[in-house]
Amino acid sequence: MRISVRHMFERRLGLFPAFFDANGNLYCNTSFGDYPQNAVTGKMDFEKESIFTGWMLLSYKKKVQASSSLAGHQPELAVNEDVRNWWSAASGKKGEWFLMDLGHIAAVHAVQINFADQDAKLSDTDKVLPYKYIMEGSKDGKHWEMLIDKSKNNADQVHDYTQLTAAKSLRYLKITCVSVPAGKFSISGFRVFGKGPGPMPSAVTKVEIKREKSDSRTARLSWPTSASATGYVVHYGVAPGKLYNSVMLYDQQSLKLNGLNNGVPYYFRIDAFNEAGVQKGKEKQSF
Protein backbone atom coordinates (compact mmCIF):
# COMPACT_ATOMS: atom_id res chain seq x y z
CA MET A 1 0.00 0.00 0.00
CA ARG A 2 1.51 3.27 -1.15
CA ILE A 3 2.43 6.11 1.19
CA SER A 4 5.33 7.83 -0.64
CA VAL A 5 5.65 10.82 1.69
CA ARG A 6 9.11 10.47 3.20
CA HIS A 7 10.42 8.38 0.32
CA MET A 8 9.11 7.50 -3.14
CA PHE A 9 9.01 3.80 -2.23
CA GLU A 10 7.51 4.20 1.26
CA ARG A 11 4.99 1.37 1.58
CA ARG A 12 3.02 -0.79 4.01
CA LEU A 13 2.27 -4.47 3.51
CA GLY A 14 -1.28 -5.77 3.78
CA LEU A 15 -2.32 -9.40 4.26
CA PHE A 16 -5.77 -10.43 3.03
CA PRO A 17 -7.49 -13.82 2.86
CA ALA A 18 -7.38 -15.52 -0.54
CA PHE A 19 -9.32 -18.61 -1.56
CA PHE A 20 -10.86 -20.55 -4.45
CA ASP A 21 -14.53 -20.40 -5.37
CA ALA A 22 -16.63 -23.37 -6.52
CA ASN A 23 -15.39 -22.88 -10.10
CA GLY A 24 -11.73 -22.92 -9.08
CA ASN A 25 -11.21 -19.16 -9.43
CA LEU A 26 -8.66 -17.70 -7.03
CA TYR A 27 -9.72 -14.42 -5.46
CA CYS A 28 -8.96 -12.19 -2.51
CA ASN A 29 -11.35 -10.51 -0.10
CA THR A 30 -10.22 -6.98 0.79
CA SER A 31 -13.63 -5.68 1.93
CA PHE A 32 -13.15 -3.94 5.30
CA GLY A 33 -9.65 -5.40 5.16
CA ASP A 34 -8.17 -2.77 7.50
CA TYR A 35 -10.93 -3.24 10.08
CA PRO A 36 -10.61 -5.96 12.77
CA GLN A 37 -10.85 -9.50 11.42
CA ASN A 38 -11.04 -12.84 13.18
CA ALA A 39 -8.05 -15.14 12.74
CA VAL A 40 -8.76 -18.25 10.70
CA THR A 41 -8.17 -21.32 12.87
CA GLY A 42 -9.63 -24.02 10.63
CA LYS A 43 -11.32 -24.80 7.35
CA MET A 44 -13.96 -22.25 6.32
CA ASP A 45 -16.43 -21.76 3.51
CA PHE A 46 -15.57 -18.16 2.63
CA GLU A 47 -18.49 -17.89 0.21
CA LYS A 48 -20.87 -18.37 3.15
CA GLU A 49 -18.79 -17.31 6.15
CA SER A 50 -16.95 -14.10 7.00
CA ILE A 51 -13.99 -13.32 9.24
CA PHE A 52 -15.04 -9.67 9.63
CA THR A 53 -15.84 -8.98 13.29
CA GLY A 54 -18.49 -6.41 12.42
CA TRP A 55 -16.73 -3.83 14.59
CA MET A 56 -17.06 -0.49 12.87
CA LEU A 57 -14.80 2.56 12.89
CA LEU A 58 -15.96 4.96 15.62
CA SER A 59 -13.19 7.56 15.38
CA TYR A 60 -13.58 9.03 11.89
CA LYS A 61 -13.39 12.83 11.98
CA LYS A 62 -14.34 13.01 15.65
CA LYS A 63 -13.58 16.01 17.88
CA VAL A 64 -10.03 15.86 19.20
CA GLN A 65 -7.57 17.94 21.19
CA ALA A 66 -3.95 17.56 22.21
CA SER A 67 -1.39 18.77 24.71
CA SER A 68 0.50 20.51 21.89
CA SER A 69 0.81 20.45 18.12
CA LEU A 70 3.60 20.96 15.63
CA ALA A 71 2.88 23.43 12.82
CA GLY A 72 1.18 21.64 9.93
CA HIS A 73 0.38 18.60 12.07
CA GLN A 74 -2.87 19.52 13.81
CA PRO A 75 -4.84 16.96 15.90
CA GLU A 76 -7.56 16.45 13.27
CA LEU A 77 -5.02 14.70 11.03
CA ALA A 78 -4.98 11.69 13.37
CA VAL A 79 -8.64 10.87 12.69
CA ASN A 80 -9.06 11.51 8.94
CA GLU A 81 -8.17 7.96 7.76
CA ASP A 82 -5.22 9.22 5.69
CA VAL A 83 -1.86 7.68 6.50
CA ARG A 84 -0.11 10.34 4.41
CA ASN A 85 -0.56 13.04 7.08
CA TRP A 86 -0.52 13.02 10.86
CA TRP A 87 -0.73 14.83 14.17
CA SER A 88 2.50 15.55 15.99
CA ALA A 89 3.07 16.92 19.45
CA ALA A 90 5.68 19.64 19.82
CA SER A 91 7.96 17.17 21.60
CA GLY A 92 8.47 13.53 22.46
CA LYS A 93 8.50 14.20 26.18
CA LYS A 94 6.62 12.18 28.75
CA GLY A 95 3.17 13.62 29.35
CA GLU A 96 2.26 14.70 25.80
CA TRP A 97 -1.34 13.58 25.22
CA PHE A 98 -4.11 13.26 22.65
CA LEU A 99 -7.82 13.21 23.54
CA MET A 100 -10.77 12.03 21.45
CA ASP A 101 -14.49 12.64 21.96
CA LEU A 102 -16.60 10.03 20.15
CA GLY A 103 -19.62 12.33 20.51
CA HIS A 104 -21.70 9.69 22.29
CA ILE A 105 -21.23 6.58 24.37
CA ALA A 106 -20.35 3.57 22.22
CA ALA A 107 -19.27 -0.02 22.76
CA VAL A 108 -15.49 0.03 22.21
CA HIS A 109 -13.91 -3.33 21.36
CA ALA A 110 -10.47 -2.43 20.00
CA VAL A 111 -8.03 0.40 19.36
CA GLN A 112 -5.30 0.79 16.76
CA ILE A 113 -2.58 3.42 17.07
CA ASN A 114 -0.49 4.14 13.98
CA PHE A 115 2.57 6.08 15.09
CA ALA A 116 4.05 8.57 12.63
CA ASP A 117 7.73 8.79 13.70
CA GLN A 118 7.88 12.59 13.37
CA ASP A 119 11.53 13.77 13.30
CA ALA A 120 12.82 10.30 14.18
CA LYS A 121 16.34 10.07 12.83
CA LEU A 122 17.39 6.46 13.19
CA SER A 123 19.90 4.66 11.00
CA ASP A 124 19.85 0.98 10.05
CA THR A 125 22.51 0.31 12.69
CA ASP A 126 20.60 1.91 15.58
CA LYS A 127 18.80 -0.22 18.12
CA VAL A 128 15.06 0.15 17.60
CA LEU A 129 13.25 1.14 20.79
CA PRO A 130 9.51 0.77 21.43
CA TYR A 131 6.80 3.36 21.86
CA LYS A 132 5.60 3.46 25.46
CA TYR A 133 2.24 4.94 26.40
CA ILE A 134 -0.94 4.52 28.40
CA MET A 135 -4.52 4.82 27.18
CA GLU A 136 -7.50 5.73 29.33
CA GLY A 137 -11.23 5.77 28.68
CA SER A 138 -14.18 7.63 30.17
CA LYS A 139 -17.94 7.97 29.83
CA ASP A 140 -18.12 11.56 31.05
CA GLY A 141 -14.62 13.02 30.62
CA LYS A 142 -14.19 13.23 34.40
CA HIS A 143 -13.85 9.68 35.66
CA TRP A 144 -11.20 7.65 33.85
CA GLU A 145 -10.19 4.00 33.74
CA MET A 146 -7.06 2.39 32.34
CA LEU A 147 -7.69 0.66 29.02
CA ILE A 148 -4.16 -0.09 27.83
CA ASP A 149 -0.94 0.12 29.84
CA LYS A 150 2.12 -0.06 27.64
CA SER A 151 4.33 2.01 29.92
CA LYS A 152 6.76 -0.92 30.06
CA ASN A 153 6.34 -2.04 26.47
CA ASN A 154 9.35 -3.77 24.88
CA ALA A 155 7.86 -4.58 21.46
CA ASP A 156 8.54 -2.55 18.31
CA GLN A 157 4.98 -1.97 17.08
CA VAL A 158 4.55 1.14 14.97
CA HIS A 159 1.02 0.02 14.02
CA ASP A 160 -0.17 -1.07 17.44
CA TYR A 161 -3.52 -2.90 17.59
CA THR A 162 -5.06 -3.87 20.92
CA GLN A 163 -8.29 -5.78 21.40
CA LEU A 164 -9.88 -5.16 24.78
CA THR A 165 -10.68 -8.21 26.89
CA ALA A 166 -14.31 -7.06 26.96
CA ALA A 167 -16.22 -4.24 25.30
CA LYS A 168 -16.21 -0.94 27.19
CA SER A 169 -18.96 1.69 27.10
CA LEU A 170 -17.00 4.88 26.44
CA ARG A 171 -17.26 8.35 24.98
CA TYR A 172 -13.73 9.67 25.57
CA LEU A 173 -10.34 8.08 24.93
CA LYS A 174 -6.98 9.59 25.87
CA ILE A 175 -3.49 8.41 24.99
CA THR A 176 -0.51 9.75 26.98
CA CYS A 177 3.13 9.46 25.99
CA VAL A 178 5.57 7.71 28.31
CA SER A 179 8.48 7.65 25.86
CA VAL A 180 9.20 7.53 22.12
CA PRO A 181 12.05 5.77 20.26
CA ALA A 182 13.16 9.08 18.74
CA GLY A 183 11.69 12.36 17.54
CA LYS A 184 8.25 13.51 18.63
CA PHE A 185 5.09 11.82 19.87
CA SER A 186 3.05 11.62 16.66
CA ILE A 187 0.07 9.64 15.37
CA SER A 188 -1.19 9.18 11.81
CA GLY A 189 -4.19 7.13 12.88
CA PHE A 190 -5.98 6.94 16.23
CA ARG A 191 -8.54 4.30 15.23
CA VAL A 192 -11.30 3.12 17.55
CA PHE A 193 -13.47 0.12 16.66
CA GLY A 194 -16.75 -1.13 18.06
CA LYS A 195 -20.46 -0.48 17.75
CA GLY A 196 -22.15 2.89 17.83
CA PRO A 197 -25.76 3.71 18.70
CA GLY A 198 -28.56 4.33 16.24
CA PRO A 199 -29.77 2.62 13.06
CA MET A 200 -27.70 1.43 10.14
CA PRO A 201 -27.69 3.63 7.01
CA SER A 202 -30.34 3.26 4.33
CA ALA A 203 -29.57 0.87 1.47
CA VAL A 204 -28.18 2.11 -1.84
CA THR A 205 -30.66 0.80 -4.43
CA LYS A 206 -30.01 3.20 -7.32
CA VAL A 207 -26.64 3.39 -9.03
CA GLU A 208 -25.80 5.19 -12.27
CA ILE A 209 -23.07 3.39 -14.20
CA LYS A 210 -21.42 4.75 -17.33
CA ARG A 211 -18.90 2.68 -19.31
CA GLU A 212 -16.77 4.55 -21.83
CA LYS A 213 -18.02 3.74 -25.36
CA SER A 214 -14.54 3.94 -26.85
CA ASP A 215 -12.95 1.93 -24.04
CA SER A 216 -15.19 0.03 -21.62
CA ARG A 217 -12.26 -0.64 -19.30
CA THR A 218 -13.31 2.57 -17.56
CA ALA A 219 -16.53 2.91 -15.59
CA ARG A 220 -17.95 5.91 -13.76
CA LEU A 221 -20.36 5.26 -10.91
CA SER A 222 -22.53 7.66 -8.94
CA TRP A 223 -25.33 7.15 -6.43
CA PRO A 224 -27.56 9.20 -4.11
CA THR A 225 -26.47 9.84 -0.55
CA SER A 226 -27.51 7.17 1.93
CA ALA A 227 -28.99 8.68 5.09
CA SER A 228 -26.53 8.59 8.02
CA ALA A 229 -23.82 6.77 6.03
CA THR A 230 -20.17 7.31 6.98
CA GLY A 231 -18.97 5.73 3.76
CA TYR A 232 -19.48 3.11 1.09
CA VAL A 233 -17.91 -0.09 -0.20
CA VAL A 234 -18.23 -0.55 -3.97
CA HIS A 235 -18.19 -4.25 -4.90
CA TYR A 236 -17.79 -5.34 -8.52
CA GLY A 237 -17.09 -8.45 -10.57
CA VAL A 238 -17.76 -10.26 -13.86
CA ALA A 239 -20.56 -12.57 -12.69
CA PRO A 240 -23.64 -12.29 -10.45
CA GLY A 241 -22.79 -13.06 -6.85
CA LYS A 242 -19.06 -13.02 -7.61
CA LEU A 243 -18.23 -9.41 -6.82
CA TYR A 244 -14.68 -10.19 -5.80
CA ASN A 245 -13.26 -6.66 -6.12
CA SER A 246 -14.04 -3.78 -3.77
CA VAL A 247 -13.19 -0.14 -3.10
CA MET A 248 -13.89 1.66 0.19
CA LEU A 249 -14.84 5.34 0.11
CA TYR A 250 -15.49 8.00 2.75
CA ASP A 251 -17.52 11.17 2.15
CA GLN A 252 -18.14 10.71 -1.56
CA GLN A 253 -20.89 9.33 -3.79
CA SER A 254 -18.99 8.76 -7.02
CA LEU A 255 -16.13 6.63 -8.26
CA LYS A 256 -14.08 6.24 -11.43
CA LEU A 257 -12.89 2.67 -11.98
CA ASN A 258 -10.09 1.87 -14.41
CA GLY A 259 -8.70 -1.51 -15.39
CA LEU A 260 -11.92 -3.40 -16.11
CA ASN A 261 -11.98 -6.06 -18.82
CA ASN A 262 -12.87 -4.50 -22.17
CA GLY A 263 -16.16 -5.62 -23.69
CA VAL A 264 -17.14 -7.68 -20.65
CA PRO A 265 -20.30 -7.03 -18.62
CA TYR A 266 -19.74 -6.19 -14.95
CA TYR A 267 -21.94 -6.40 -11.89
CA PHE A 268 -21.87 -3.77 -9.15
CA ARG A 269 -23.21 -3.42 -5.62
CA ILE A 270 -22.73 -0.54 -3.21
CA ASP A 271 -22.94 -1.19 0.52
CA ALA A 272 -23.40 1.76 2.88
CA PHE A 273 -21.89 1.72 6.36
CA ASN A 274 -21.78 3.74 9.54
CA GLU A 275 -20.90 3.14 13.18
CA ALA A 276 -23.91 0.83 13.64
CA GLY A 277 -23.07 -1.57 10.82
CA VAL A 278 -23.20 -2.32 7.09
CA GLN A 279 -26.30 -2.09 4.89
CA LYS A 280 -26.10 -4.26 1.78
CA GLY A 281 -27.07 -2.58 -1.49
CA LYS A 282 -28.78 -3.84 -4.64
CA GLU A 283 -26.72 -5.56 -7.33
CA LYS A 284 -26.78 -4.00 -10.81
CA GLN A 285 -25.38 -5.08 -14.18
CA SER A 286 -23.57 -2.85 -16.69
CA PHE A 287 -22.24 -3.60 -20.19
Tab-separated table of C-alpha atoms in Angstrom:
chain	number	residue	atom	x	y	z
A	1	MET	CA	0.000	0.000	0.000
A	2	ARG	CA	1.507	3.267	-1.155
A	3	ILE	CA	2.430	6.112	1.185
A	4	SER	CA	5.334	7.835	-0.643
A	5	VAL	CA	5.653	10.821	1.690
A	6	ARG	CA	9.109	10.473	3.200
A	7	HIS	CA	10.416	8.377	0.316
A	8	MET	CA	9.113	7.496	-3.139
A	9	PHE	CA	9.010	3.800	-2.226
A	10	GLU	CA	7.505	4.199	1.257
A	11	ARG	CA	4.991	1.369	1.582
A	12	ARG	CA	3.018	-0.793	4.013
A	13	LEU	CA	2.271	-4.471	3.511
A	14	GLY	CA	-1.285	-5.770	3.782
A	15	LEU	CA	-2.319	-9.397	4.264
A	16	PHE	CA	-5.769	-10.425	3.028
A	17	PRO	CA	-7.492	-13.824	2.863
A	18	ALA	CA	-7.378	-15.522	-0.537
A	19	PHE	CA	-9.321	-18.612	-1.555
A	20	PHE	CA	-10.858	-20.547	-4.447
A	21	ASP	CA	-14.531	-20.400	-5.374
A	22	ALA	CA	-16.630	-23.371	-6.524
A	23	ASN	CA	-15.388	-22.883	-10.096
A	24	GLY	CA	-11.733	-22.919	-9.084
A	25	ASN	CA	-11.212	-19.164	-9.432
A	26	LEU	CA	-8.662	-17.700	-7.028
A	27	TYR	CA	-9.720	-14.419	-5.464
A	28	CYS	CA	-8.957	-12.186	-2.506
A	29	ASN	CA	-11.355	-10.512	-0.099
A	30	THR	CA	-10.219	-6.984	0.795
A	31	SER	CA	-13.628	-5.677	1.927
A	32	PHE	CA	-13.151	-3.935	5.297
A	33	GLY	CA	-9.647	-5.403	5.160
A	34	ASP	CA	-8.174	-2.770	7.496
A	35	TYR	CA	-10.930	-3.239	10.084
A	36	PRO	CA	-10.610	-5.956	12.771
A	37	GLN	CA	-10.852	-9.501	11.415
A	38	ASN	CA	-11.036	-12.845	13.180
A	39	ALA	CA	-8.050	-15.139	12.744
A	40	VAL	CA	-8.760	-18.253	10.699
A	41	THR	CA	-8.174	-21.318	12.872
A	42	GLY	CA	-9.631	-24.020	10.634
A	43	LYS	CA	-11.324	-24.795	7.350
A	44	MET	CA	-13.963	-22.253	6.324
A	45	ASP	CA	-16.427	-21.755	3.508
A	46	PHE	CA	-15.572	-18.164	2.627
A	47	GLU	CA	-18.494	-17.891	0.213
A	48	LYS	CA	-20.875	-18.369	3.152
A	49	GLU	CA	-18.794	-17.310	6.148
A	50	SER	CA	-16.952	-14.098	7.002
A	51	ILE	CA	-13.990	-13.323	9.236
A	52	PHE	CA	-15.044	-9.669	9.626
A	53	THR	CA	-15.842	-8.984	13.290
A	54	GLY	CA	-18.486	-6.408	12.421
A	55	TRP	CA	-16.728	-3.829	14.595
A	56	MET	CA	-17.057	-0.489	12.865
A	57	LEU	CA	-14.796	2.560	12.888
A	58	LEU	CA	-15.961	4.961	15.621
A	59	SER	CA	-13.192	7.556	15.381
A	60	TYR	CA	-13.581	9.026	11.885
A	61	LYS	CA	-13.389	12.832	11.981
A	62	LYS	CA	-14.336	13.009	15.652
A	63	LYS	CA	-13.581	16.014	17.881
A	64	VAL	CA	-10.031	15.856	19.198
A	65	GLN	CA	-7.572	17.940	21.192
A	66	ALA	CA	-3.955	17.558	22.213
A	67	SER	CA	-1.390	18.775	24.714
A	68	SER	CA	0.497	20.509	21.893
A	69	SER	CA	0.810	20.448	18.117
A	70	LEU	CA	3.596	20.959	15.631
A	71	ALA	CA	2.882	23.434	12.823
A	72	GLY	CA	1.177	21.640	9.935
A	73	HIS	CA	0.376	18.604	12.073
A	74	GLN	CA	-2.873	19.525	13.812
A	75	PRO	CA	-4.841	16.964	15.903
A	76	GLU	CA	-7.555	16.448	13.270
A	77	LEU	CA	-5.019	14.699	11.030
A	78	ALA	CA	-4.976	11.695	13.368
A	79	VAL	CA	-8.636	10.872	12.686
A	80	ASN	CA	-9.059	11.509	8.944
A	81	GLU	CA	-8.171	7.965	7.756
A	82	ASP	CA	-5.225	9.223	5.691
A	83	VAL	CA	-1.857	7.678	6.504
A	84	ARG	CA	-0.113	10.345	4.409
A	85	ASN	CA	-0.562	13.039	7.075
A	86	TRP	CA	-0.520	13.021	10.864
A	87	TRP	CA	-0.732	14.826	14.169
A	88	SER	CA	2.505	15.549	15.987
A	89	ALA	CA	3.066	16.917	19.452
A	90	ALA	CA	5.677	19.643	19.820
A	91	SER	CA	7.958	17.172	21.600
A	92	GLY	CA	8.475	13.530	22.456
A	93	LYS	CA	8.497	14.205	26.180
A	94	LYS	CA	6.625	12.178	28.754
A	95	GLY	CA	3.166	13.616	29.350
A	96	GLU	CA	2.261	14.699	25.804
A	97	TRP	CA	-1.344	13.580	25.225
A	98	PHE	CA	-4.106	13.255	22.649
A	99	LEU	CA	-7.822	13.207	23.542
A	100	MET	CA	-10.770	12.031	21.445
A	101	ASP	CA	-14.488	12.640	21.961
A	102	LEU	CA	-16.604	10.030	20.152
A	103	GLY	CA	-19.620	12.326	20.515
A	104	HIS	CA	-21.704	9.690	22.287
A	105	ILE	CA	-21.233	6.578	24.369
A	106	ALA	CA	-20.354	3.570	22.222
A	107	ALA	CA	-19.271	-0.025	22.759
A	108	VAL	CA	-15.494	0.028	22.206
A	109	HIS	CA	-13.912	-3.329	21.358
A	110	ALA	CA	-10.473	-2.432	20.002
A	111	VAL	CA	-8.027	0.405	19.360
A	112	GLN	CA	-5.301	0.787	16.755
A	113	ILE	CA	-2.577	3.417	17.069
A	114	ASN	CA	-0.492	4.138	13.977
A	115	PHE	CA	2.567	6.076	15.092
A	116	ALA	CA	4.046	8.566	12.634
A	117	ASP	CA	7.733	8.785	13.698
A	118	GLN	CA	7.879	12.589	13.372
A	119	ASP	CA	11.530	13.770	13.304
A	120	ALA	CA	12.816	10.299	14.184
A	121	LYS	CA	16.344	10.074	12.834
A	122	LEU	CA	17.392	6.456	13.191
A	123	SER	CA	19.901	4.658	11.004
A	124	ASP	CA	19.854	0.982	10.049
A	125	THR	CA	22.505	0.311	12.692
A	126	ASP	CA	20.601	1.909	15.580
A	127	LYS	CA	18.798	-0.223	18.116
A	128	VAL	CA	15.057	0.154	17.602
A	129	LEU	CA	13.254	1.145	20.788
A	130	PRO	CA	9.509	0.766	21.427
A	131	TYR	CA	6.802	3.359	21.862
A	132	LYS	CA	5.600	3.464	25.464
A	133	TYR	CA	2.238	4.937	26.404
A	134	ILE	CA	-0.942	4.524	28.404
A	135	MET	CA	-4.522	4.822	27.177
A	136	GLU	CA	-7.496	5.729	29.331
A	137	GLY	CA	-11.232	5.772	28.683
A	138	SER	CA	-14.184	7.632	30.172
A	139	LYS	CA	-17.940	7.968	29.826
A	140	ASP	CA	-18.120	11.563	31.050
A	141	GLY	CA	-14.624	13.020	30.620
A	142	LYS	CA	-14.191	13.232	34.401
A	143	HIS	CA	-13.848	9.684	35.665
A	144	TRP	CA	-11.197	7.648	33.848
A	145	GLU	CA	-10.193	3.997	33.739
A	146	MET	CA	-7.062	2.389	32.336
A	147	LEU	CA	-7.690	0.661	29.019
A	148	ILE	CA	-4.164	-0.089	27.831
A	149	ASP	CA	-0.945	0.117	29.844
A	150	LYS	CA	2.122	-0.056	27.642
A	151	SER	CA	4.327	2.010	29.918
A	152	LYS	CA	6.757	-0.917	30.064
A	153	ASN	CA	6.339	-2.045	26.465
A	154	ASN	CA	9.347	-3.767	24.880
A	155	ALA	CA	7.861	-4.584	21.455
A	156	ASP	CA	8.542	-2.549	18.315
A	157	GLN	CA	4.981	-1.971	17.080
A	158	VAL	CA	4.550	1.136	14.966
A	159	HIS	CA	1.018	0.020	14.016
A	160	ASP	CA	-0.170	-1.070	17.437
A	161	TYR	CA	-3.522	-2.901	17.586
A	162	THR	CA	-5.061	-3.868	20.916
A	163	GLN	CA	-8.290	-5.784	21.404
A	164	LEU	CA	-9.882	-5.156	24.782
A	165	THR	CA	-10.677	-8.208	26.895
A	166	ALA	CA	-14.307	-7.057	26.964
A	167	ALA	CA	-16.225	-4.244	25.298
A	168	LYS	CA	-16.212	-0.941	27.187
A	169	SER	CA	-18.958	1.690	27.100
A	170	LEU	CA	-16.995	4.884	26.438
A	171	ARG	CA	-17.261	8.352	24.980
A	172	TYR	CA	-13.730	9.672	25.571
A	173	LEU	CA	-10.338	8.081	24.931
A	174	LYS	CA	-6.984	9.586	25.874
A	175	ILE	CA	-3.486	8.411	24.994
A	176	THR	CA	-0.510	9.750	26.975
A	177	CYS	CA	3.134	9.462	25.992
A	178	VAL	CA	5.570	7.715	28.311
A	179	SER	CA	8.480	7.654	25.857
A	180	VAL	CA	9.200	7.530	22.118
A	181	PRO	CA	12.046	5.766	20.265
A	182	ALA	CA	13.155	9.083	18.737
A	183	GLY	CA	11.688	12.364	17.541
A	184	LYS	CA	8.255	13.510	18.626
A	185	PHE	CA	5.089	11.821	19.866
A	186	SER	CA	3.046	11.618	16.659
A	187	ILE	CA	0.075	9.636	15.368
A	188	SER	CA	-1.189	9.182	11.807
A	189	GLY	CA	-4.186	7.127	12.885
A	190	PHE	CA	-5.982	6.936	16.232
A	191	ARG	CA	-8.538	4.296	15.229
A	192	VAL	CA	-11.302	3.118	17.554
A	193	PHE	CA	-13.467	0.115	16.656
A	194	GLY	CA	-16.747	-1.128	18.055
A	195	LYS	CA	-20.462	-0.482	17.753
A	196	GLY	CA	-22.147	2.894	17.831
A	197	PRO	CA	-25.761	3.711	18.700
A	198	GLY	CA	-28.555	4.329	16.237
A	199	PRO	CA	-29.770	2.624	13.061
A	200	MET	CA	-27.698	1.432	10.140
A	201	PRO	CA	-27.693	3.627	7.010
A	202	SER	CA	-30.339	3.263	4.327
A	203	ALA	CA	-29.572	0.867	1.474
A	204	VAL	CA	-28.184	2.114	-1.842
A	205	THR	CA	-30.656	0.802	-4.429
A	206	LYS	CA	-30.013	3.204	-7.317
A	207	VAL	CA	-26.640	3.390	-9.033
A	208	GLU	CA	-25.800	5.193	-12.268
A	209	ILE	CA	-23.069	3.389	-14.196
A	210	LYS	CA	-21.415	4.750	-17.335
A	211	ARG	CA	-18.903	2.682	-19.308
A	212	GLU	CA	-16.772	4.555	-21.832
A	213	LYS	CA	-18.018	3.743	-25.359
A	214	SER	CA	-14.544	3.943	-26.845
A	215	ASP	CA	-12.950	1.929	-24.038
A	216	SER	CA	-15.185	0.033	-21.625
A	217	ARG	CA	-12.255	-0.639	-19.301
A	218	THR	CA	-13.309	2.574	-17.559
A	219	ALA	CA	-16.535	2.909	-15.587
A	220	ARG	CA	-17.952	5.906	-13.764
A	221	LEU	CA	-20.356	5.261	-10.910
A	222	SER	CA	-22.532	7.658	-8.942
A	223	TRP	CA	-25.326	7.154	-6.431
A	224	PRO	CA	-27.557	9.200	-4.107
A	225	THR	CA	-26.472	9.842	-0.547
A	226	SER	CA	-27.510	7.167	1.933
A	227	ALA	CA	-28.991	8.675	5.086
A	228	SER	CA	-26.526	8.593	8.019
A	229	ALA	CA	-23.817	6.775	6.027
A	230	THR	CA	-20.170	7.313	6.981
A	231	GLY	CA	-18.971	5.729	3.761
A	232	TYR	CA	-19.483	3.107	1.085
A	233	VAL	CA	-17.912	-0.090	-0.202
A	234	VAL	CA	-18.232	-0.551	-3.968
A	235	HIS	CA	-18.194	-4.247	-4.905
A	236	TYR	CA	-17.794	-5.336	-8.521
A	237	GLY	CA	-17.094	-8.451	-10.572
A	238	VAL	CA	-17.756	-10.261	-13.855
A	239	ALA	CA	-20.564	-12.568	-12.688
A	240	PRO	CA	-23.638	-12.290	-10.453
A	241	GLY	CA	-22.786	-13.056	-6.851
A	242	LYS	CA	-19.059	-13.018	-7.611
A	243	LEU	CA	-18.233	-9.414	-6.819
A	244	TYR	CA	-14.676	-10.190	-5.802
A	245	ASN	CA	-13.259	-6.655	-6.116
A	246	SER	CA	-14.037	-3.783	-3.771
A	247	VAL	CA	-13.195	-0.140	-3.100
A	248	MET	CA	-13.891	1.664	0.195
A	249	LEU	CA	-14.843	5.343	0.114
A	250	TYR	CA	-15.494	7.996	2.752
A	251	ASP	CA	-17.517	11.168	2.146
A	252	GLN	CA	-18.140	10.705	-1.565
A	253	GLN	CA	-20.894	9.335	-3.789
A	254	SER	CA	-18.993	8.759	-7.023
A	255	LEU	CA	-16.130	6.628	-8.261
A	256	LYS	CA	-14.083	6.241	-11.432
A	257	LEU	CA	-12.886	2.672	-11.979
A	258	ASN	CA	-10.092	1.873	-14.408
A	259	GLY	CA	-8.700	-1.514	-15.389
A	260	LEU	CA	-11.925	-3.398	-16.115
A	261	ASN	CA	-11.977	-6.061	-18.817
A	262	ASN	CA	-12.871	-4.503	-22.170
A	263	GLY	CA	-16.164	-5.617	-23.692
A	264	VAL	CA	-17.140	-7.676	-20.654
A	265	PRO	CA	-20.303	-7.030	-18.621
A	266	TYR	CA	-19.744	-6.193	-14.954
A	267	TYR	CA	-21.937	-6.404	-11.894
A	268	PHE	CA	-21.867	-3.772	-9.155
A	269	ARG	CA	-23.213	-3.423	-5.622
A	270	ILE	CA	-22.726	-0.536	-3.214
A	271	ASP	CA	-22.940	-1.191	0.521
A	272	ALA	CA	-23.400	1.761	2.883
A	273	PHE	CA	-21.890	1.721	6.358
A	274	ASN	CA	-21.776	3.745	9.540
A	275	GLU	CA	-20.904	3.143	13.184
A	276	ALA	CA	-23.908	0.834	13.636
A	277	GLY	CA	-23.069	-1.570	10.817
A	278	VAL	CA	-23.196	-2.319	7.089
A	279	GLN	CA	-26.301	-2.095	4.889
A	280	LYS	CA	-26.102	-4.261	1.783
A	281	GLY	CA	-27.071	-2.582	-1.491
A	282	LYS	CA	-28.781	-3.843	-4.639
A	283	GLU	CA	-26.715	-5.556	-7.330
A	284	LYS	CA	-26.780	-4.001	-10.808
A	285	GLN	CA	-25.379	-5.077	-14.185
A	286	SER	CA	-23.569	-2.852	-16.686
A	287	PHE	CA	-22.245	-3.604	-20.191
